[in-house]
PDB file of C-alpha atoms in Angstrom:
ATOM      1  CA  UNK A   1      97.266 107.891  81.928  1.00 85.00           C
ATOM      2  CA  UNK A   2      99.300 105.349  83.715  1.00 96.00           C
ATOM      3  CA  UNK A   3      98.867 107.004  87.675  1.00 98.00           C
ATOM      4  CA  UNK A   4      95.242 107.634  88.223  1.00 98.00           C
ATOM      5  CA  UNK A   5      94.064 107.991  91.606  1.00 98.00           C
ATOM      6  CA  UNK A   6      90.262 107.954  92.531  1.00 98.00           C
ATOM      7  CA  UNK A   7      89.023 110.291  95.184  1.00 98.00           C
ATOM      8  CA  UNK A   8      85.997 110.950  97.016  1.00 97.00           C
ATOM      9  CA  UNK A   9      83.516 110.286 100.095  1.00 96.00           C
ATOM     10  CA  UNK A  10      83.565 107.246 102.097  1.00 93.00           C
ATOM     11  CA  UNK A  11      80.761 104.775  99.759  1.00 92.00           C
ATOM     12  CA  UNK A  12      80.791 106.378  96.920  1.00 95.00           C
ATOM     13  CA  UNK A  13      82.431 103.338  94.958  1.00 95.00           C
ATOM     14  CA  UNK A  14      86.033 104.331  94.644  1.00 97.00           C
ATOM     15  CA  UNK A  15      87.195 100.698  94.929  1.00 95.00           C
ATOM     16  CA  UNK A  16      84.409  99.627  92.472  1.00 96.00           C
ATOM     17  CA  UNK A  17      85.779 101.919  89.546  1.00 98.00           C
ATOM     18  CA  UNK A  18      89.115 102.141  90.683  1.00 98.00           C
ATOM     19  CA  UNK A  19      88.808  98.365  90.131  1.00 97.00           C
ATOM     20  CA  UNK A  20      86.869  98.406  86.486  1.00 97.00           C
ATOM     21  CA  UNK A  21      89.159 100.843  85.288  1.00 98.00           C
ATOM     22  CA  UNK A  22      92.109  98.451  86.371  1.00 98.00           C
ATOM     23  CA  UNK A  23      90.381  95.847  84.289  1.00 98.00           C
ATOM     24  CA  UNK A  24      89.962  97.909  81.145  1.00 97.00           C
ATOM     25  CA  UNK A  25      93.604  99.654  81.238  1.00 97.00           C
ATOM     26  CA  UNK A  26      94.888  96.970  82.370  1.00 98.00           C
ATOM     27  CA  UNK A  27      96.995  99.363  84.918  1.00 98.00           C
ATOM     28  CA  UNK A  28      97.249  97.561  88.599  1.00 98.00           C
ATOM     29  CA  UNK A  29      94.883  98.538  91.192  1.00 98.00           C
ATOM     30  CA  UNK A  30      95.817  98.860  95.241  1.00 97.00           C
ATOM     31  CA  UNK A  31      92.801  99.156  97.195  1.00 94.00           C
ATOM     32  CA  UNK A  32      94.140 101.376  99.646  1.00 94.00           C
ATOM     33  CA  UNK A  33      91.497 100.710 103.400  1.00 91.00           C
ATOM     34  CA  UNK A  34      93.894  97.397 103.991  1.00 92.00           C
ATOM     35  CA  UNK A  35      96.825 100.384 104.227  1.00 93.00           C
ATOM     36  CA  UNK A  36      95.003 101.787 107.107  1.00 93.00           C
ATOM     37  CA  UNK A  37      94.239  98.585 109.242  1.00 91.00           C
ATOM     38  CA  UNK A  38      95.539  95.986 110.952  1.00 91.00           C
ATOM     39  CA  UNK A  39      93.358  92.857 112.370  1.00 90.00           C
ATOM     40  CA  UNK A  40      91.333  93.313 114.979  1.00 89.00           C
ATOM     41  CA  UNK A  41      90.360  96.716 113.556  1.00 90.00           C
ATOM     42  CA  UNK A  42      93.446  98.251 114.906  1.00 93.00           C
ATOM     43  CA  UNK A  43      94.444 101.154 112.866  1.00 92.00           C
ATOM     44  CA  UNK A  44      97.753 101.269 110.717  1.00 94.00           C
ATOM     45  CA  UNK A  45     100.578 103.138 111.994  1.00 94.00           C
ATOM     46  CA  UNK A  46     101.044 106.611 109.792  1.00 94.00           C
ATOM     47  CA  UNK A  47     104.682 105.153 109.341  1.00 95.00           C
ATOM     48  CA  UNK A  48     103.116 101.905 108.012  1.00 95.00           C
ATOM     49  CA  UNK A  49     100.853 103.786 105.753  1.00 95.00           C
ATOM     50  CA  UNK A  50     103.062 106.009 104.373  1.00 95.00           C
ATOM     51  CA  UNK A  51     105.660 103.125 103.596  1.00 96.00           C
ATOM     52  CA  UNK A  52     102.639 101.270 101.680  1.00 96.00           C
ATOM     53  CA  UNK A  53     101.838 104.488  99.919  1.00 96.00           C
ATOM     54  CA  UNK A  54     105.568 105.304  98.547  1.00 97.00           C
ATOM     55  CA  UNK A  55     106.161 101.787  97.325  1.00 97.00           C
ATOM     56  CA  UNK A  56     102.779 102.027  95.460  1.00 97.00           C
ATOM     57  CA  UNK A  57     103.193 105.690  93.842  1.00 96.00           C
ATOM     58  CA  UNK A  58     106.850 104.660  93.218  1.00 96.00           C
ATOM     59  CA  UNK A  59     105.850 102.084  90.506  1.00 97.00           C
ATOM     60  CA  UNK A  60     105.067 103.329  86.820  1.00 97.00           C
ATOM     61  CA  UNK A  61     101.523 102.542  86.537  1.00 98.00           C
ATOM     62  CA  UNK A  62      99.075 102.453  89.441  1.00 98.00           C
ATOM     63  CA  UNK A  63      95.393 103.283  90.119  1.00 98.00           C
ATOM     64  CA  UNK A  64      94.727 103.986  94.077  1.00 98.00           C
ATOM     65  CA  UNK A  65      91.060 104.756  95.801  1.00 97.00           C
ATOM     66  CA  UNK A  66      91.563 106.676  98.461  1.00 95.00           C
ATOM     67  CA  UNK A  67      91.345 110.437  99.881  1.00 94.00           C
ATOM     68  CA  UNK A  68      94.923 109.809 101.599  1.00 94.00           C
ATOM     69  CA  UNK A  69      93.782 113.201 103.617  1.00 89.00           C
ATOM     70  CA  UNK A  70      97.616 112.662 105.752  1.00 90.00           C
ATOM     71  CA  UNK A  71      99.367 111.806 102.580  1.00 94.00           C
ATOM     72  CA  UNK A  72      97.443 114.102 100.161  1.00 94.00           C
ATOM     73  CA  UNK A  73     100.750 116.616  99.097  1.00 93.00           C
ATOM     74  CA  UNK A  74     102.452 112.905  98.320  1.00 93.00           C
ATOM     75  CA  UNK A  75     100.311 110.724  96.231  1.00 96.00           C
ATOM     76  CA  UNK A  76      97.754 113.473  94.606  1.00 97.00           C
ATOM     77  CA  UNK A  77     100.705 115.238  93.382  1.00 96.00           C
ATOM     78  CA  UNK A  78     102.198 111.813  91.589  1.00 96.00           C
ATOM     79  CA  UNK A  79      98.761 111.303  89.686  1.00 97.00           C
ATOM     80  CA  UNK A  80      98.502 112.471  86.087  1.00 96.00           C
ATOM     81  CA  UNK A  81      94.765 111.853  86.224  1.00 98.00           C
ATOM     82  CA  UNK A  82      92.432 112.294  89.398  1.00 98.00           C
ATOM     83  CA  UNK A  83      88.443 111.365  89.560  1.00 98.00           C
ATOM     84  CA  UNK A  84      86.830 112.449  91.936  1.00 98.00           C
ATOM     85  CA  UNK A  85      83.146 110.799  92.986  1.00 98.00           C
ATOM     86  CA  UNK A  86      81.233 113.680  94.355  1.00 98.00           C
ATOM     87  CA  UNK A  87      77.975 112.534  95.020  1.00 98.00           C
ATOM     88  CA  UNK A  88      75.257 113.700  96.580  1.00 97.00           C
ATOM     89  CA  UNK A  89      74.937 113.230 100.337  1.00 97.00           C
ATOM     90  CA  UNK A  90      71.698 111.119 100.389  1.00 97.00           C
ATOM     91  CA  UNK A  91      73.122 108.633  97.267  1.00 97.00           C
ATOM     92  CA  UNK A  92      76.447 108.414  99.363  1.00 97.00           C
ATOM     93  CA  UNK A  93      74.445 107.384 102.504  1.00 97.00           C
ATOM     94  CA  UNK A  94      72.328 104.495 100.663  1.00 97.00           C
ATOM     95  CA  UNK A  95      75.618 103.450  99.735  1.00 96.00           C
ATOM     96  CA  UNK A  96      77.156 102.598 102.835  1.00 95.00           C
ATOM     97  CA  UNK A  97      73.943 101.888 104.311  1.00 96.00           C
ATOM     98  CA  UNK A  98      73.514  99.141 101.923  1.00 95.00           C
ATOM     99  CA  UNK A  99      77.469  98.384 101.622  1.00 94.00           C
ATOM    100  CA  UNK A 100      78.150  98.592 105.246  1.00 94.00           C
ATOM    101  CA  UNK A 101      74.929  96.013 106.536  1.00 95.00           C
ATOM    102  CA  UNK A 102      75.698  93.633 103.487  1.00 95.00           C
ATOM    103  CA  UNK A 103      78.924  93.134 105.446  1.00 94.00           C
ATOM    104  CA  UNK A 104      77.442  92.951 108.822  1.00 95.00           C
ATOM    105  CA  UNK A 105      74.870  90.500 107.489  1.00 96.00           C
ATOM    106  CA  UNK A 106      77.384  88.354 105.506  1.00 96.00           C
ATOM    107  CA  UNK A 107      80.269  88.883 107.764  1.00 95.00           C
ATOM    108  CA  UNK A 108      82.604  88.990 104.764  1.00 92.00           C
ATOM    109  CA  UNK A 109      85.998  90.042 105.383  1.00 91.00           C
ATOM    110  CA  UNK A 110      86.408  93.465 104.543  1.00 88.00           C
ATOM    111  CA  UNK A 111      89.576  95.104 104.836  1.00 83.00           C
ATOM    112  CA  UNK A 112      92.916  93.469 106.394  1.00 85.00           C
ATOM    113  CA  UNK A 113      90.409  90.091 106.946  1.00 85.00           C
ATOM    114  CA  UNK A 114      88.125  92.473 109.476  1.00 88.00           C
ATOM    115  CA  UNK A 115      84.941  91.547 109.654  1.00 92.00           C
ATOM    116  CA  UNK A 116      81.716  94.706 110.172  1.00 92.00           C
ATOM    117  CA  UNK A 117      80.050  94.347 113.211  1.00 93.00           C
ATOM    118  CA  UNK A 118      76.975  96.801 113.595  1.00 93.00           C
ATOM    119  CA  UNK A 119      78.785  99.442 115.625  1.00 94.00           C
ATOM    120  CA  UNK A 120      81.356  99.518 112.651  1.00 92.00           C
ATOM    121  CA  UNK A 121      78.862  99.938 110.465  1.00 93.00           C
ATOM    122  CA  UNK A 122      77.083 102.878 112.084  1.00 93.00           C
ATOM    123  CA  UNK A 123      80.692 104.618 112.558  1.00 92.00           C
ATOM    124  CA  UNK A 124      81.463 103.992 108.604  1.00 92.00           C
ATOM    125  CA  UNK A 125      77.758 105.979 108.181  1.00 95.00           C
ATOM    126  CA  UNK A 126      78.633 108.891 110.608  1.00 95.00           C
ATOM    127  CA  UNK A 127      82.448 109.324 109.408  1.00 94.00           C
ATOM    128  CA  UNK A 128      80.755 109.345 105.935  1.00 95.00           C
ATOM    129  CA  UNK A 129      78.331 112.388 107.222  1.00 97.00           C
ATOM    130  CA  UNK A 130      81.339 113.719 109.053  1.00 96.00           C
ATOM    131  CA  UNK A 131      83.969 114.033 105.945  1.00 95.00           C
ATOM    132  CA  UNK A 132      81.329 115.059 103.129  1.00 97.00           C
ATOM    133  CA  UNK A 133      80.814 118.838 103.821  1.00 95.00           C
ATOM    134  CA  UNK A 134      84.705 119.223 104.120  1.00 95.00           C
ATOM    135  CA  UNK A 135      85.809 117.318 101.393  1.00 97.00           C
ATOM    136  CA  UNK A 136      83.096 119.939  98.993  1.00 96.00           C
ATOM    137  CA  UNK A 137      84.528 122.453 100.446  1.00 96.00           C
ATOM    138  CA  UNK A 138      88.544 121.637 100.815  1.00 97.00           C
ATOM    139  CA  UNK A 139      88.602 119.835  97.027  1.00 97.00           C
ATOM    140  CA  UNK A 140      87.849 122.225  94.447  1.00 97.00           C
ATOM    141  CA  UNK A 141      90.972 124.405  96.220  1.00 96.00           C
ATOM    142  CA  UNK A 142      93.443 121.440  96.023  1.00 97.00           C
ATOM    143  CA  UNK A 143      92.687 120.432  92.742  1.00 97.00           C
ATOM    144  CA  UNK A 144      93.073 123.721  91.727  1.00 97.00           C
ATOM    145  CA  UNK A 145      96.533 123.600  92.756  1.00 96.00           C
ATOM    146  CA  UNK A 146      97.097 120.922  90.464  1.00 96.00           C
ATOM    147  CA  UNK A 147      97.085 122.299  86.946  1.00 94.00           C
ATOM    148  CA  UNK A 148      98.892 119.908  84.846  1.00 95.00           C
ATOM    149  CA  UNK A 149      96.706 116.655  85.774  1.00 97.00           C
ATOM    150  CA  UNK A 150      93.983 115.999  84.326  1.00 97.00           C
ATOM    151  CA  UNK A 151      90.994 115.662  86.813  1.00 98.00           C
ATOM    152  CA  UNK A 152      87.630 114.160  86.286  1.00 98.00           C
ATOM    153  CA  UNK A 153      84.778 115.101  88.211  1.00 98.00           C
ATOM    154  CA  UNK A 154      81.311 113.556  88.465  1.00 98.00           C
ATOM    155  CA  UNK A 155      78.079 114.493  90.383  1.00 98.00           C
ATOM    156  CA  UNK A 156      76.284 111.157  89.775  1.00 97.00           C
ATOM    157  CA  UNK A 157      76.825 107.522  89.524  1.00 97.00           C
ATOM    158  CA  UNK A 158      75.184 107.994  86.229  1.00 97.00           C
ATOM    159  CA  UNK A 159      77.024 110.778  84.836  1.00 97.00           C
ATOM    160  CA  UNK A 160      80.433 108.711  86.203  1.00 97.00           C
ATOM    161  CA  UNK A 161      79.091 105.431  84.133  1.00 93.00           C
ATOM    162  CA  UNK A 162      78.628 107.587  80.870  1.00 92.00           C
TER     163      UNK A 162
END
């Protein structure tokens, strides 16, 4: 496994084990939110994004966190292993609840030096709400498609740490 890319709902930790697993492979992680915005919270072109995307999946070894919904027939197809955090709805909302305010209490830059304000935070909760139905639902047909990568799939943060 040299191109893994780690999927799943907003908060469920992607970056977190996209970054451990870049630690013990020693493969080269690329959080993927800076690839979506710009200071100020303004969003990243789709020409920008794609750009960052290719120059990342071009490289031999790479682990990405991200859904990449727009660029999904591009980067999940150039994976040879995909993990996919699916988490139940009320762990994923703790998450970001607890992510999301650590940030606004903190006001640690997040991504592309942003900092959360409250309203951000809220949004981040409702877009989490938002995606989580369609992702169960749209997922398990798309990976199907993919038959020759291998694709991991856990239901719990404990079941993902085993």
């Amino acid at each position: 496994m040299k191109q893994i890319l780690v999927i799943g709902t907003s908060g469920t930790g992607k970056s977190t084990l996209a970054q451990r697993l870049s630690t013990i492979l020693h493969l080269p992680f690329f959080a993927s939110d800076p690839f979506y915005w710009d200071a100020h919270w303004k969003p990243a072109s789709d020409a920008k994004v794609l750009q960052q995307v290719k120059d990342v999946i071009r490289r031999e070894a790479w682990i990405l966190d991200g859904n990449f919904d727009n660029e999904r027939e591009l980067v999940w197809r150039q994976a040879d292993c995909i993990i996919w955090l699916d988490y139940s709805l009320a762990t994923i909302c703790k998450r970001v609840i607890f992510r999301n305010l650590f940030w606004v209490l903190t006001q640690q830059p997040t991504w592309s030096g942003n900092r959360m304000t409250l309203h951000r935070a809220l949004s981040g909760l409702r877009h989490a709400i938002r995606s989580y139905s369609l992702k169960r639902q749209n997922y398990p047909h798309w990976l199907a498609e993919l038959p020759d990568i291998t694709i991991h799939r856990f239901h719990t943060p404990h079941e993902t740490e085993t």
